[in-house]
Amino acid sequence: MADPLLQLSGVDKAFGGLQCIHSLDLDVNEGEIVSVIGPNGAGKTTLFNLVTGIYRPDSGDIRLDGESIVGLSPHKITNRGVARTFQTLRLFLNMSVKENVMAATYGGTRATLVESMLRLPRARREERASNVLAEEKLGFFGQRLMGYRWNQPAYSLSYANRRRLEIARATATQPRILLLDEPAAGMNPVETHEITELIGELRVKGGYTILVIEHDMHVVEGISDRVVALDHGEKIAEGTFEQVATSPRVVEAYLGTSATERQ
């Protein structure tokens, strides 16, 4: 059996006296969609920050395709194939839709500052390549982000399309695994259904492995191969959606009462 694409082993992270992640083991196999659920403060976003290098674990190891990424800077982890979106949108609102996606490609360019300023051949070639890649990634989202929208400022997009743009920008880094932080947050039922379908297409058509944080259980049920539940930084359940949703520890974490007391 192949090694997991992403593997966390015995990971701990504390801030002062607050233990945010405790002895966490988590595997994500290539081609999987794994959802992470849990109440507010469970450590879900801290998990993403650890994987992407924003935080360094106090102990334990994080491996991507068998190699440790602990201690690497965020941009080096991105270059190795990890991309993420954020719970709160982080777009360049005054830049155009296409420029937002092109911005994600510049970490892989080699032209120097002088070459870029003087518009020398290598800089022009790389800009053309970035332009083509941005159009390709935006094209994945169909009419939502196509055509005349390319040159519109990002602030002119609807909330749902801003979410799509942030995902498009993440895919422009050519990742192997996408970390989506509450992609359906703030959406109405129609938009939520569309984002659920989009996540499935990212796996099937885009070929991405996906680790997603989500509170909407309809989305989690619709997309997940496996579900991992966290509470106070600890993994309290793992399995299919049905197995996790009916786990007494998960019920207690969300409702603040044990299954026995509810009966």
Coordinates of N, CA and C in Angstrom, one line a residue, residues 48-54 64 69-86 101 103-109 169-179 208:
F48 N -4.3 23.4 9.8 CA -3.9 24.0 8.5 C -2.6 24.8 8.6
N49 N -2.5 25.6 9.7 CA -1.4 26.5 9.8 C -0.1 25.7 10.1
L50 N -0.2 24.5 10.7 CA 0.9 23.7 10.9 C 1.4 23.0 9.6
V51 N 0.4 22.6 8.8 CA 0.8 21.9 7.6 C 1.4 22.9 6.6
T52 N 0.9 24.1 6.6 CA 1.5 25.1 5.6 C 2.7 25.9 6.1
G53 N 3.2 25.6 7.3 CA 4.4 26.2 7.8 C 4.2 27.5 8.5
I54 N 3.0 28.0 8.7 CA 2.8 29.2 9.5 C 3.2 29.0 10.9
L64 N 5.2 15.1 3.7 CA 4.5 15.3 2.4 C 5.2 14.3 1.5
I69 N 8.3 18.1 6.2 CA 8.2 19.5 5.9 C 8.3 20.4 7.1
V70 N 8.5 19.8 8.2 CA 8.6 20.6 9.5 C 9.8 21.5 9.4
G71 N 9.6 22.8 9.7 CA 10.7 23.7 9.7 C 10.9 24.5 8.4
L72 N 10.2 24.0 7.3 CA 10.3 24.7 6.1 C 9.4 26.0 6.1
S73 N 9.8 27.0 5.4 CA 9.0 28.2 5.3 C 7.8 28.0 4.5
P74 N 6.8 28.8 4.7 CA 5.5 28.6 3.9 C 5.7 28.5 2.4
H75 N 6.6 29.4 1.8 CA 6.7 29.4 0.4 C 7.4 28.1 -0.1
K76 N 8.3 27.5 0.7 CA 8.9 26.3 0.3 C 7.9 25.1 0.3
I77 N 7.0 25.2 1.3 CA 6.0 24.1 1.4 C 5.0 24.3 0.2
T78 N 4.7 25.5 -0.1 CA 3.9 25.7 -1.3 C 4.5 25.2 -2.6
N79 N 5.8 25.4 -2.7 CA 6.5 24.9 -3.9 C 6.6 23.4 -3.9
R80 N 6.5 22.8 -2.8 CA 6.5 21.3 -2.7 C 5.1 20.7 -3.1
G81 N 4.1 21.5 -3.1 CA 2.8 21.0 -3.6 C 1.6 21.2 -2.6
V82 N 1.7 22.1 -1.7 CA 0.6 22.3 -0.7 C 0.0 23.7 -1.0
A83 N -1.3 23.8 -1.2 CA -1.9 25.1 -1.3 C -3.1 25.2 -0.5
R84 N -3.5 26.4 -0.1 CA -4.7 26.5 0.8 C -5.5 27.7 0.5
T85 N -6.7 27.7 1.0 CA -7.6 28.9 1.0 C -7.8 29.2 2.5
F86 N -8.5 30.3 2.8 CA -8.6 30.8 4.2 C -10.1 30.9 4.5
V101 N -4.9 35.6 -9.9 CA -4.5 34.2 -10.1 C -3.0 34.3 -10.6
A103 N -0.8 36.3 -9.7 CA 0.1 36.6 -8.6 C 0.6 35.3 -7.9
A104 N -0.2 34.3 -8.0 CA 0.2 33.0 -7.3 C 1.3 32.3 -8.1
T105 N 1.5 32.7 -9.4 CA 2.5 31.9 -10.2 C 3.9 32.5 -10.1
Y106 N 4.0 33.7 -9.5 CA 5.3 34.4 -9.5 C 6.3 33.8 -8.6
G107 N 5.8 33.0 -7.6 CA 6.8 32.3 -6.8 C 7.6 31.3 -7.5
G108 N 7.2 30.9 -8.7 CA 7.9 29.9 -9.5 C 8.7 30.5 -10.6
T109 N 8.7 31.8 -10.8 CA 9.4 32.4 -11.9 C 10.8 32.6 -11.5
R169 N -6.9 30.7 -7.5 CA -5.6 31.2 -7.2 C -4.7 30.1 -6.5
A170 N -5.3 29.3 -5.6 CA -4.6 28.2 -4.9 C -4.2 27.2 -6.0
T171 N -5.0 26.9 -6.9 CA -4.6 25.9 -7.9 C -3.5 26.3 -8.9
A172 N -3.4 27.7 -9.0 CA -2.3 28.2 -9.9 C -0.9 27.9 -9.4
T173 N -0.8 27.5 -8.1 CA 0.5 27.1 -7.6 C 0.9 25.7 -8.0
Q174 N 0.0 25.0 -8.7 CA 0.2 23.6 -9.2 C 0.4 22.7 -8.0
P175 N -0.6 22.7 -7.1 CA -0.5 21.9 -5.9 C -0.8 20.4 -6.1
R176 N -0.3 19.5 -5.2 CA -0.7 18.1 -5.2 C -1.9 18.0 -4.2
I177 N -1.9 18.8 -3.1 CA -3.0 18.7 -2.2 C -3.5 20.1 -1.9
L178 N -4.8 20.2 -1.9 CA -5.5 21.5 -1.6 C -6.1 21.5 -0.2
L179 N -5.8 22.5 0.6 CA -6.4 22.6 1.9 C -7.5 23.8 1.9
Y208 N -6.9 16.7 -7.8 CA -6.3 17.2 -6.5 C -6.7 16.3 -5.4

